[in-house]
């Protein structure tokens, strides 16, 4: 009897062993680097493991059947794979993780002009990947930045919808926009050319808040945005992303790469956007949104060299035709005084490149050139402008013991001409410069960066901008950075102030405008927290103070029919504090939250005045949740802005002096079951908020855009008449937010790696 029992138990053990003899193993990597510590989970079971130092993992003793394997890692996009196991089989499954958040310790270049780990940079740099911007798909970089904390895309005109980028309350001209580190987008293109950079070519966006003039020169007073395009070698073979909205907007991004023998790799990206559906929901007989047709073609070459040193060339062509105005306007009325319209033709050529010299030392020659031609009419006021910017820079990266040195020299050529009375002859200037910085690493915890730049402007003489930064790395997850420096900017009114072009107000320049100069200090604290169950919380807080000894601030208040410019007889201050919070949970929930409080003012004759179009507080959020069983990602994004002081046309103007607190919110659903495909749909502006809410009108005298029925007194001010009870003139500059209401969207993405 005992023998029978032993035999039965042995058979049961063999059967059980036969049922649990399958396994799953593989490797997890990201950016061609093995990922140590990635969490591998068999969904709906308690089986979990973690990758080793080589990125390998294994599940043993599995029963044959169907399994769902989920792989997650902090800062990477969680992925899931269905696997069918059979007996006596070791199933091999590798995983590749894509970047997800902006708290990663990835390589950044913007803060110090050299590639360093983000945690090692003495200058705080925020990074945003394409995954972040896909949470709220847009047709251009300008709109995409609306969910970045402390960064606000500002529309400058209700009619033509041109705009610029505000950082920490400072207006667009204080923000320098770079493409691959080159000052491509500046001057005229800050206002008109920021659109049309193909999203298919975007690798990441790096943002530095605060003056960076010691490295980048003029215009980098408020901060800078560096748009970094993909390396052709690592780009997908083909990508396509197209969407349309219920308003009739259509956007298409295409990208592909090819190898040109063994010589080079080329990457091509194209963006096309079209909107030709006039809508007037607020009933003022003006288009709520500017009609646009835009095409941009970008091409980037990376050449293979035996030394493996860098050699890349890139070029972009951009053309845009946009107009807004009275609903009955067409191109036959362009430039006339019968029907009001603002029509802008913009054509740009851009070229940029980088060449690492074939010597032992690490020296990089960079260059860029832009040619911007603009043909605009604002009613019957013509604005014809041409701008050329050439830039060449040579840097030498040298390490000596604990000193990480960077020497550089650059020369910038500016050409600007227009048909306004302010530009009697073309403005042409050369700005040579030299700069140096030394990052001294005392130990693993303490380092200091010292830097200085000298520029000679042919119109304004010598300009010196020093820089200081201190980094204290208490632990790998606790970093404190202190930055201080100066900033300067040479002002060109007609390339950056849209209200000076519309003809609605006269431009008065009281004196020769000197360069703006500022002093800045910024304190930054970064904290990362990892929990035992794989959750992550990152907190980054910055406090800043910027003091302007001279600032050219447009005066809209003294005379409602004028914009007055002069050197500041006093001082201006911008100060504030901002916090970013990034949370990732293993249950598929991810939150990116931001909040900023600031005070932007000027003081003249001991009178402190809050500057126009600067909010006291703002907030942003991106809340994402994955439903793995349904293969659906849900993204809820939005922003909120506090009241801003607005440009009124006098004491009788019935419009509100301050904007209300308002919020733009969006939701998106992405279905990603099919390989290489993503289908997405959602709703933008869920609350259907527009600036006309609570105001009698937005555009002043929209019924009389040429002021034909306005009577003026001897001093040039509009008089109160029965036809004009508020004594106003036509003015489209009362704008602080997008005038586009609720709308749905639908899109499709395809990527072939």
XYZ file of C-alpha atoms in Angstrom:
753
model
C 0.000 0.000 0.000
C 2.886 2.393 0.861
C 4.494 1.729 -2.520
C 1.260 2.678 -4.303
C 1.096 5.964 -2.353
C 4.765 6.777 -3.174
C 4.158 6.061 -6.844
C 1.032 8.293 -6.877
C 2.872 11.165 -5.196
C 5.742 10.881 -7.658
C 3.333 11.004 -10.608
C 1.594 14.069 -9.173
C 4.957 15.809 -8.694
C 6.002 15.022 -12.249
C 2.687 16.312 -13.620
C 2.998 19.488 -11.514
C 6.584 20.003 -12.658
C 5.517 19.536 -16.271
C 2.870 22.237 -15.822
C 5.362 24.787 -14.397
C 8.335 24.313 -16.668
C 7.983 27.410 -18.924
C 9.812 30.725 -18.424
C 10.105 34.274 -19.762
C 13.392 36.182 -19.915
C 14.915 39.083 -21.792
C 16.587 42.476 -21.605
C 15.330 46.017 -20.969
C 17.159 48.969 -22.558
C 16.712 52.645 -23.333
C 18.769 54.810 -25.676
C 20.972 51.736 -26.346
C 21.815 51.495 -22.610
C 20.712 48.615 -20.364
C 18.223 49.677 -17.699
C 19.012 48.550 -14.159
C 16.057 48.431 -11.780
C 13.152 48.362 -14.246
C 10.033 46.775 -12.734
C 8.692 43.755 -14.679
C 5.232 42.588 -13.624
C 2.955 39.795 -14.800
C -0.391 41.608 -14.870
C -3.144 40.287 -12.575
C -0.676 38.173 -10.596
C 1.742 38.797 -7.739
C 4.764 37.875 -9.867
C 7.160 40.840 -10.066
C 10.879 41.103 -10.686
C 13.516 43.789 -11.264
C 16.172 43.934 -13.967
C 19.780 43.405 -12.907
C 22.786 45.649 -13.628
C 22.883 44.350 -17.221
C 19.168 45.006 -17.765
C 18.251 41.290 -17.715
C 15.222 39.691 -16.081
C 13.620 36.213 -15.812
C 10.386 34.579 -14.649
C 10.697 30.830 -14.030
C 8.281 28.007 -13.276
C 5.378 29.421 -15.233
C 2.330 27.456 -16.271
C 1.753 27.437 -20.071
C -0.880 29.964 -21.096
C -1.478 33.635 -21.926
C 0.339 36.396 -20.004
C 0.485 40.185 -20.036
C 3.929 41.561 -19.153
C 4.171 45.200 -18.042
C 7.510 47.027 -17.899
C 7.914 50.345 -16.104
C 10.772 52.545 -15.014
C 10.858 56.030 -13.587
C 10.971 58.602 -16.374
C 10.234 56.041 -19.087
C 7.029 55.271 -20.936
C 5.379 52.140 -19.480
C 4.835 49.408 -22.077
C 2.959 46.109 -22.130
C 3.268 42.951 -24.224
C 1.014 39.889 -24.629
C 2.867 36.541 -24.497
C 1.638 32.981 -25.089
C 3.693 30.270 -23.315
C 3.874 26.582 -24.122
C 5.534 23.746 -22.180
C 9.310 23.426 -21.872
C 9.924 26.789 -23.592
C 12.008 29.748 -22.426
C 10.284 32.661 -24.169
C 12.668 35.525 -25.015
C 11.174 39.039 -24.910
C 13.244 42.251 -24.915
C 11.802 45.676 -24.148
C 12.848 49.178 -25.265
C 11.690 52.076 -23.059
C 11.111 55.595 -24.385
C 11.560 58.777 -22.348
C 8.445 60.005 -20.551
C 9.062 62.885 -18.139
C 11.321 65.888 -17.696
C 12.873 64.920 -14.362
C 15.277 62.504 -16.011
C 19.003 62.720 -15.572
C 19.426 62.973 -19.328
C 22.127 64.870 -21.163
C 21.485 68.621 -21.589
C 23.553 71.241 -23.417
C 21.768 74.577 -23.075
C 22.907 75.642 -19.625
C 26.671 75.490 -20.248
C 27.088 75.033 -24.029
C 28.409 71.532 -23.459
C 26.811 68.121 -23.014
C 26.421 67.245 -19.318
C 24.067 65.168 -17.227
C 21.169 67.272 -16.009
C 22.011 66.513 -12.381
C 25.597 67.645 -12.989
C 24.713 70.953 -14.659
C 25.336 73.965 -12.389
C 22.596 75.778 -14.300
C 19.033 74.454 -13.851
C 17.679 73.256 -17.197
C 14.137 71.981 -17.745
C 13.677 69.369 -20.465
C 10.515 68.317 -22.276
C 10.284 65.341 -24.625
C 7.827 64.774 -27.497
C 5.853 62.468 -25.178
C 5.000 65.503 -23.024
C 3.754 67.549 -25.981
C 1.710 64.646 -27.371
C -0.513 64.895 -24.297
C -2.092 67.955 -25.972
C -1.295 67.848 -29.716
C -0.787 71.215 -31.407
C 0.188 72.426 -34.850
C 3.228 74.420 -33.705
C 5.764 74.894 -30.919
C 4.183 78.213 -29.925
C 0.935 76.560 -28.785
C 2.712 73.478 -27.419
C 4.415 75.545 -24.705
C 1.094 76.501 -23.061
C 1.415 73.630 -20.553
C 4.963 74.470 -19.420
C 5.023 76.087 -15.994
C 6.256 79.688 -16.032
C 6.110 79.860 -19.832
C 3.131 81.559 -21.488
C 2.429 81.946 -25.203
C 1.036 85.494 -25.477
C -1.161 86.587 -28.368
C -0.494 90.220 -29.284
C -3.391 90.922 -31.650
C -7.037 89.892 -31.838
C -6.964 90.107 -35.630
C -3.774 88.483 -36.929
C -3.123 86.315 -33.821
C 0.643 86.826 -33.845
C 2.365 86.189 -30.552
C 5.507 85.641 -28.556
C 6.718 83.624 -25.570
C 6.767 85.030 -22.033
C 9.100 83.464 -19.442
C 8.554 84.364 -15.785
C 6.483 87.400 -16.730
C 8.954 88.985 -19.144
C 7.690 89.687 -22.663
C 8.659 87.814 -25.817
C 11.624 89.990 -26.882
C 13.386 88.932 -23.667
C 13.186 85.264 -24.708
C 15.835 83.855 -27.024
C 14.712 80.867 -29.097
C 17.384 78.552 -30.464
C 17.307 75.640 -32.864
C 20.072 73.150 -32.093
C 21.834 75.851 -30.098
C 21.829 78.411 -32.916
C 19.963 81.766 -32.626
C 17.612 81.107 -35.528
C 14.388 82.508 -34.109
C 14.769 86.147 -33.098
C 13.663 89.621 -34.136
C 10.876 89.396 -36.703
C 10.611 85.638 -36.395
C 9.968 85.887 -32.655
C 6.654 87.434 -33.629
C 5.870 85.658 -36.899
C 8.170 82.689 -37.435
C 7.904 80.498 -34.340
C 5.300 78.332 -36.041
C 6.088 75.649 -38.558
C 8.880 73.734 -36.841
C 7.883 70.134 -37.671
C 7.026 68.222 -34.502
C 8.227 65.031 -36.213
C 11.794 66.339 -35.918
C 11.600 67.265 -32.251
C 14.009 65.410 -29.962
C 13.400 67.578 -26.900
C 13.060 71.178 -25.765
C 15.419 72.585 -23.150
C 14.382 75.701 -21.216
C 16.579 77.955 -19.090
C 14.717 80.561 -17.038
C 16.663 83.696 -16.234
C 19.413 85.676 -18.008
C 21.854 83.726 -20.157
C 23.495 86.702 -21.885
C 26.965 85.667 -20.700
C 26.765 82.687 -23.066
C 24.234 83.689 -25.699
C 24.410 87.472 -25.886
C 21.539 89.883 -26.506
C 17.891 88.780 -26.183
C 18.618 86.055 -23.607
C 17.493 88.326 -20.744
C 14.360 86.522 -19.576
C 15.512 83.074 -20.577
C 15.934 80.869 -23.584
C 14.245 77.968 -25.327
C 16.453 75.527 -27.216
C 14.573 73.375 -29.734
C 16.745 70.310 -30.320
C 16.045 68.283 -33.449
C 16.563 64.570 -33.807
C 19.877 63.033 -34.738
C 19.235 61.415 -38.144
C 20.965 58.217 -37.017
C 18.483 57.658 -34.197
C 15.346 58.949 -35.914
C 12.543 56.678 -37.161
C 12.720 55.528 -40.761
C 9.310 57.105 -41.343
C 6.784 58.940 -39.199
C 3.459 60.590 -39.908
C 1.165 62.529 -37.586
C -1.994 64.219 -38.779
C -5.032 65.642 -37.066
C -8.059 67.773 -37.775
C -10.451 69.728 -35.558
C -14.149 70.483 -35.627
C -13.275 74.103 -36.507
C -11.804 72.894 -39.792
C -8.097 73.052 -38.895
C -5.857 70.457 -40.538
C -2.263 69.685 -39.602
C 0.156 67.128 -41.056
C 3.697 66.276 -39.933
C 5.831 63.919 -42.020
C 9.349 62.734 -41.330
C 11.701 60.196 -42.862
C 15.374 59.361 -42.865
C 17.685 57.692 -45.363
C 21.303 56.613 -45.541
C 23.282 58.149 -48.380
C 25.689 55.282 -48.873
C 28.302 55.243 -46.133
C 28.780 58.994 -46.354
C 25.846 60.491 -44.482
C 22.400 60.114 -42.994
C 19.680 62.575 -43.940
C 16.520 63.448 -42.040
C 13.631 65.265 -43.714
C 10.601 66.738 -41.994
C 7.626 68.587 -43.410
C 4.801 70.422 -41.703
C 1.644 71.629 -43.422
C -1.154 73.506 -41.685
C -4.359 74.884 -43.138
C -7.300 76.750 -41.650
C -9.686 78.515 -44.049
C -12.997 78.516 -42.201
C -13.938 82.066 -41.016
C -15.841 81.944 -37.720
C -17.325 84.867 -35.764
C -18.872 83.469 -32.593
C -18.698 86.746 -30.646
C -20.621 88.675 -33.306
C -18.234 91.596 -33.892
C -17.942 90.867 -37.654
C -14.252 90.012 -37.184
C -12.717 86.570 -37.515
C -12.288 84.925 -34.119
C -9.206 83.036 -35.344
C -6.762 84.015 -38.058
C -6.961 82.027 -41.278
C -3.649 80.417 -42.169
C -1.885 78.320 -44.740
C 1.615 77.314 -43.733
C 4.288 74.980 -45.028
C 7.695 74.252 -43.542
C 10.351 71.888 -44.889
C 13.350 70.940 -42.748
C 16.326 68.816 -43.778
C 19.236 67.723 -41.588
C 22.401 65.895 -42.660
C 24.837 64.075 -40.403
C 28.076 63.163 -42.170
C 30.110 60.123 -41.181
C 33.743 60.926 -40.467
C 36.554 58.468 -39.781
C 37.355 60.346 -36.595
C 33.698 60.072 -35.436
C 33.731 63.833 -34.932
C 30.556 65.822 -35.524
C 29.646 67.335 -38.877
C 26.023 68.285 -39.453
C 24.150 70.635 -41.756
C 20.505 71.631 -41.596
C 18.213 73.941 -43.487
C 14.599 75.038 -43.320
C 12.248 76.816 -45.688
C 9.118 78.390 -44.246
C 6.206 80.132 -45.930
C 3.010 81.362 -44.337
C -0.018 83.259 -45.595
C -2.267 84.426 -42.762
C -5.083 86.919 -42.522
C -7.743 88.061 -40.112
C -10.251 90.852 -40.258
C -13.811 91.634 -41.183
C -15.763 88.590 -42.286
C -16.343 89.938 -45.812
C -12.606 90.598 -46.416
C -10.818 88.953 -49.310
C -7.476 89.646 -50.996
C -8.986 92.184 -53.351
C -9.328 94.494 -50.314
C -5.671 94.030 -49.270
C -4.122 97.402 -48.390
C -7.299 99.388 -48.989
C -9.594 101.290 -46.640
C -12.946 99.749 -47.595
C -12.874 96.468 -45.648
C -10.412 95.986 -42.799
C -8.030 93.050 -42.873
C -4.561 92.191 -41.594
C -2.730 90.104 -44.155
C 0.798 88.790 -43.616
C 3.003 86.964 -46.095
C 6.100 85.527 -44.430
C 8.972 83.764 -46.169
C 12.076 82.498 -44.360
C 15.243 80.623 -45.207
C 17.406 79.161 -42.474
C 20.750 77.382 -42.542
C 22.677 76.032 -39.587
C 25.591 73.685 -39.087
C 28.203 72.342 -36.707
C 31.692 71.076 -37.530
C 34.101 69.612 -34.993
C 37.626 70.516 -36.028
C 39.889 67.582 -37.065
C 42.398 68.143 -34.276
C 43.115 66.511 -30.943
C 41.531 69.327 -28.964
C 37.726 69.461 -28.720
C 36.867 72.518 -30.801
C 33.486 73.087 -32.422
C 32.656 75.546 -35.184
C 28.955 76.435 -35.375
C 27.173 78.748 -37.758
C 23.709 79.880 -38.795
C 22.093 82.239 -41.268
C 18.510 83.413 -41.637
C 16.811 85.505 -44.272
C 13.341 86.739 -43.338
C 11.099 88.596 -45.787
C 7.766 89.969 -44.659
C 5.001 91.636 -46.621
C 2.217 92.800 -44.315
C -0.739 95.134 -44.376
C -2.748 96.266 -41.356
C -5.830 97.813 -42.899
C -4.288 100.414 -45.212
C -0.962 100.529 -43.317
C 1.808 98.623 -45.074
C 4.732 97.046 -43.270
C 7.424 95.673 -45.581
C 10.475 94.335 -43.786
C 13.622 92.345 -44.452
C 15.889 90.887 -41.814
C 19.111 88.918 -42.152
C 21.032 87.406 -39.269
C 24.381 85.682 -39.642
C 26.082 83.975 -36.730
C 29.369 82.107 -36.358
C 30.819 80.694 -33.169
C 33.957 78.744 -32.238
C 34.217 77.000 -28.868
C 37.070 75.134 -27.233
C 36.169 72.620 -24.544
C 39.160 71.899 -22.318
C 39.500 69.968 -19.047
C 42.454 70.543 -16.742
C 42.340 68.593 -13.476
C 39.194 69.764 -11.666
C 38.607 72.650 -14.081
C 36.141 72.202 -16.944
C 36.901 75.155 -19.206
C 35.051 76.556 -22.191
C 36.511 79.302 -24.378
C 34.535 80.835 -27.198
C 34.384 83.593 -29.724
C 31.451 84.600 -31.888
C 30.431 87.212 -34.388
C 26.884 88.197 -35.240
C 25.708 90.191 -38.238
C 22.323 91.933 -38.113
C 20.607 93.549 -41.074
C 17.172 95.096 -40.791
C 15.208 97.349 -43.102
C 11.562 98.315 -43.374
C 9.335 100.951 -44.906
C 8.524 102.780 -41.655
C 9.646 106.305 -40.845
C 11.644 104.903 -37.926
C 14.010 103.184 -40.357
C 15.236 105.881 -42.728
C 18.208 103.744 -43.727
C 18.823 100.051 -43.194
C 20.033 99.128 -39.715
C 23.223 97.112 -40.136
C 25.469 96.067 -37.271
C 28.269 93.676 -36.387
C 28.606 92.258 -32.873
C 31.871 90.407 -32.209
C 32.225 88.742 -28.826
C 34.438 86.541 -26.706
C 33.420 84.483 -23.691
C 34.921 82.109 -21.179
C 33.588 79.914 -18.419
C 35.259 77.671 -15.867
C 33.413 75.026 -13.918
C 35.474 74.115 -10.880
C 34.594 70.840 -9.202
C 35.901 70.892 -5.634
C 34.471 67.475 -4.738
C 31.464 65.281 -5.463
C 29.151 67.692 -3.655
C 30.432 71.180 -4.444
C 31.137 72.923 -7.733
C 31.279 76.516 -8.963
C 30.886 77.989 -12.435
C 32.453 81.340 -13.333
C 31.764 82.948 -16.679
C 32.028 86.225 -18.546
C 31.238 87.572 -21.998
C 32.394 90.709 -23.788
C 30.419 92.043 -26.765
C 31.130 95.047 -28.918
C 28.058 96.454 -30.609
C 28.876 98.780 -33.507
C 25.946 100.983 -32.474
C 26.191 100.868 -28.676
C 29.828 100.096 -27.831
C 31.178 97.638 -25.271
C 28.943 95.389 -23.180
C 30.245 93.092 -20.430
C 28.139 90.314 -18.855
C 29.561 88.188 -15.993
C 28.018 85.005 -14.624
C 28.267 82.934 -11.436
C 26.755 79.582 -10.455
C 27.130 77.324 -7.435
C 25.864 73.743 -7.195
C 25.617 71.761 -3.974
C 24.755 68.100 -4.483
C 23.871 66.943 -0.983
C 22.850 63.526 -2.321
C 22.089 62.067 -5.712
C 18.466 63.095 -5.090
C 18.976 66.511 -3.440
C 20.534 69.333 -5.465
C 20.717 73.058 -4.707
C 21.763 75.567 -7.380
C 22.439 79.279 -7.010
C 22.839 81.349 -10.187
C 23.568 85.051 -10.602
C 24.462 87.204 -13.581
C 23.657 90.166 -15.748
C 21.670 90.538 -18.937
C 21.491 93.016 -21.779
C 19.322 93.547 -24.838
C 19.441 95.904 -27.793
C 15.919 97.070 -28.655
C 14.414 97.164 -32.143
C 10.809 98.311 -31.764
C 9.436 97.323 -35.118
C 10.600 93.733 -34.974
C 8.968 92.947 -31.678
C 6.052 95.261 -30.868
C 3.004 94.320 -32.889
C 0.906 97.224 -31.646
C 3.426 99.560 -33.252
C 2.532 98.115 -36.639
C -1.249 97.998 -36.717
C -1.670 101.730 -37.283
C -4.145 101.838 -34.379
C -1.735 103.917 -32.285
C 1.015 106.375 -33.145
C 4.510 105.405 -32.092
C 6.352 108.086 -30.128
C 10.063 107.620 -29.361
C 11.105 110.378 -26.963
C 14.878 109.789 -27.006
C 17.646 107.531 -28.240
C 16.956 104.136 -26.728
C 19.858 102.611 -24.835
C 20.389 98.842 -24.371
C 18.418 97.307 -21.555
C 20.513 96.040 -18.651
C 19.600 93.794 -15.744
C 20.946 91.902 -12.722
C 19.545 88.527 -11.784
C 19.749 85.932 -9.021
C 18.045 82.526 -9.058
C 17.883 79.836 -6.338
C 16.827 76.327 -7.394
C 16.177 73.165 -5.370
C 15.596 69.725 -6.892
C 14.355 66.776 -4.828
C 13.745 63.228 -6.087
C 11.965 60.600 -3.994
C 11.687 56.907 -4.845
C 9.410 54.577 -2.933
C 9.941 50.874 -2.404
C 7.029 49.912 -4.643
C 8.425 51.737 -7.679
C 6.585 55.069 -7.321
C 8.406 58.359 -7.910
C 7.949 61.964 -6.809
C 10.119 64.802 -8.073
C 9.899 68.383 -6.803
C 11.760 71.346 -8.275
C 11.382 74.848 -6.846
C 12.950 78.092 -8.081
C 12.915 81.617 -6.681
C 14.218 84.506 -8.787
C 14.817 88.247 -8.646
C 15.678 90.401 -11.685
C 16.459 94.117 -11.397
C 16.508 96.293 -14.549
C 18.574 99.473 -14.439
C 17.180 100.300 -17.872
C 14.136 98.807 -19.507
C 12.219 99.903 -22.605
C 8.601 99.395 -21.571
C 5.844 100.568 -23.941
C 3.645 103.231 -22.324
C -0.014 102.678 -23.274
C -1.421 104.796 -20.445
C -0.294 108.396 -21.021
C -2.136 108.826 -24.336
C -4.652 106.206 -25.555
C -3.756 106.975 -29.177
C -0.017 106.576 -28.674
C 2.636 104.069 -27.678
C 5.435 106.003 -26.007
C 8.963 104.630 -25.748
C 11.785 106.028 -23.656
C 14.594 104.905 -21.395
C 13.426 103.953 -17.938
C 13.780 106.809 -15.436
C 13.892 104.516 -12.444
C 14.010 100.741 -12.267
C 11.965 97.636 -13.046
C 11.753 94.407 -11.086
C 10.487 90.922 -11.772
C 10.495 88.462 -8.900
C 8.712 85.288 -8.023
C 8.721 81.621 -7.105
C 7.700 78.549 -9.074
C 7.367 74.841 -8.306
C 7.159 71.780 -10.549
C 5.960 68.432 -9.208
C 6.295 65.203 -11.174
C 4.678 62.016 -9.821
C 4.717 58.565 -11.402
C 2.825 55.619 -9.918
C 3.024 51.949 -10.841
C -0.757 51.778 -11.268
C -0.463 53.810 -14.481
C -1.175 57.266 -13.021
C 1.202 60.134 -13.783
C 0.918 63.777 -12.715
C 2.949 66.801 -13.797
C 1.909 69.885 -11.841
C 3.304 73.416 -11.893
C 2.562 76.675 -10.114
C 4.131 80.151 -10.359
C 3.635 83.322 -8.341
C 5.340 86.524 -9.499
C 5.384 90.297 -9.304
C 6.468 92.283 -12.384
C 6.592 96.064 -11.966
C 8.361 99.299 -12.837
C 9.060 102.254 -10.548
C 9.412 105.830 -11.812
C 9.206 108.974 -9.660
C 8.656 106.681 -6.656
C 5.454 105.362 -8.248
C 5.249 101.591 -8.629
C 3.181 100.333 -11.579
C 2.316 96.769 -12.433
C 3.357 95.979 -15.986
C 0.743 95.215 -18.632
C -0.070 91.600 -19.540
C 1.713 89.960 -16.627
C -0.225 87.584 -14.410
C 0.303 87.381 -10.642
C -0.040 83.614 -10.588
C -0.382 80.727 -12.991
C -0.639 76.955 -12.884
C -0.276 74.054 -15.300
C -1.048 70.363 -15.132
C -0.850 67.176 -17.161
C -2.591 64.181 -15.604
C -2.213 60.877 -17.437
C -3.667 57.447 -16.754
C -3.235 54.203 -18.642
C -5.969 51.572 -19.039
C -3.835 48.593 -20.140
C -6.729 46.213 -20.668
C -8.324 48.636 -23.116
C -5.002 49.874 -24.617
C -6.084 53.451 -23.879
C -4.127 56.377 -22.441
C -6.071 59.308 -20.985
C -4.421 62.751 -20.807
C -6.056 65.672 -19.017
C -4.057 68.884 -19.468
C -4.667 72.512 -18.699
C -3.522 75.829 -17.327
C -4.882 78.624 -15.182
C -3.837 82.286 -15.209
C -4.498 85.030 -12.711
C -5.621 88.575 -13.586
C -3.459 90.715 -15.913
C -3.561 94.473 -16.374
C -4.817 95.225 -19.888
C -4.232 98.157 -22.296
C -7.369 100.309 -22.114
C -8.056 103.336 -24.331
C -8.936 105.812 -21.629
C -11.047 106.309 -18.537
C -14.328 105.811 -20.427
C -13.307 102.488 -21.955
C -16.014 100.060 -20.670
C -13.800 96.995 -20.966
C -12.329 95.518 -17.804
C -8.991 96.898 -16.656
C -7.950 93.462 -15.432
C -8.598 90.117 -17.038
C -10.468 87.528 -14.973
C -8.797 84.381 -13.709
C -9.250 81.950 -16.584
C -8.403 78.388 -17.488
C -7.922 76.425 -20.723
C -8.461 72.682 -20.245
C -8.160 69.753 -22.642
C -8.692 66.006 -22.636
C -7.317 63.357 -24.982
C -7.822 59.601 -25.450
C -5.112 57.604 -27.243
C -5.676 54.032 -28.482
C -2.384 52.167 -28.973
C -3.228 48.511 -29.473
C -1.898 48.301 -33.015
C 1.835 48.105 -33.616
C 3.349 51.369 -34.940
C -0.068 53.094 -34.886
C -1.691 55.484 -32.417
C -5.229 56.784 -32.802
C -6.086 59.819 -30.688
C -9.098 62.050 -30.174
C -10.271 64.580 -27.639
C -11.650 67.996 -26.825
C -9.764 71.282 -26.503
C -10.953 74.163 -24.309
C -13.437 72.034 -22.384
C -14.832 75.074 -20.544
C -15.434 76.958 -23.829
C -13.652 80.000 -22.374
C -12.929 83.029 -24.586
C -11.757 86.574 -23.669
C -15.077 88.185 -24.590
C -16.760 86.566 -21.568
C -17.898 89.425 -19.313
C -16.797 92.196 -21.704
C -19.075 94.314 -23.915
C -16.567 93.899 -26.752
C -12.940 92.886 -27.305
C -11.965 94.898 -30.383
C -12.621 98.595 -29.856
C -14.615 100.286 -32.658
C -14.869 97.058 -34.649
C -17.705 98.726 -36.595
C -15.353 101.537 -37.737
C -11.843 100.029 -38.150
C -10.549 102.991 -40.189
C -11.812 105.582 -37.661
C -13.787 107.344 -40.379
C -16.472 108.416 -37.925
C -14.168 109.323 -35.035
C -13.774 113.015 -34.191
C -10.527 114.219 -32.575
C -9.822 117.252 -30.412
C -6.842 119.578 -31.091
C -4.553 117.366 -28.963
C -5.374 114.316 -31.102
C -7.578 112.500 -28.582
C -10.841 110.914 -29.651
C -13.909 112.902 -28.639
C -17.132 111.583 -27.134
C -19.941 111.731 -29.715
C -23.327 110.016 -30.074
C -21.683 107.549 -32.465
C -18.688 107.121 -30.156
C -19.998 107.348 -26.552
C -16.741 106.081 -25.000
C -14.373 108.247 -27.038
C -12.495 105.259 -28.488
C -10.518 104.526 -31.638
C -10.131 101.205 -33.396
C -7.755 98.991 -31.400
C -7.244 95.178 -31.579
C -4.529 95.077 -28.870
C -6.856 94.234 -25.959
C -5.947 90.563 -25.945
C -4.670 88.235 -23.256
C -5.823 84.748 -24.253
C -6.872 82.661 -27.268
C -10.235 83.557 -28.778
C -10.971 80.006 -29.926
C -13.769 78.167 -28.122
C -14.437 74.507 -27.508
C -13.589 72.102 -30.320
C -13.000 68.403 -30.854
C -10.027 66.853 -32.616
C -9.106 63.512 -34.161
C -5.698 62.290 -35.266
C -3.542 59.358 -36.328
C 0.165 58.658 -35.788
C 2.339 56.108 -37.537
C 5.976 55.396 -36.710
C 8.289 52.935 -38.452
C 11.570 52.489 -36.588
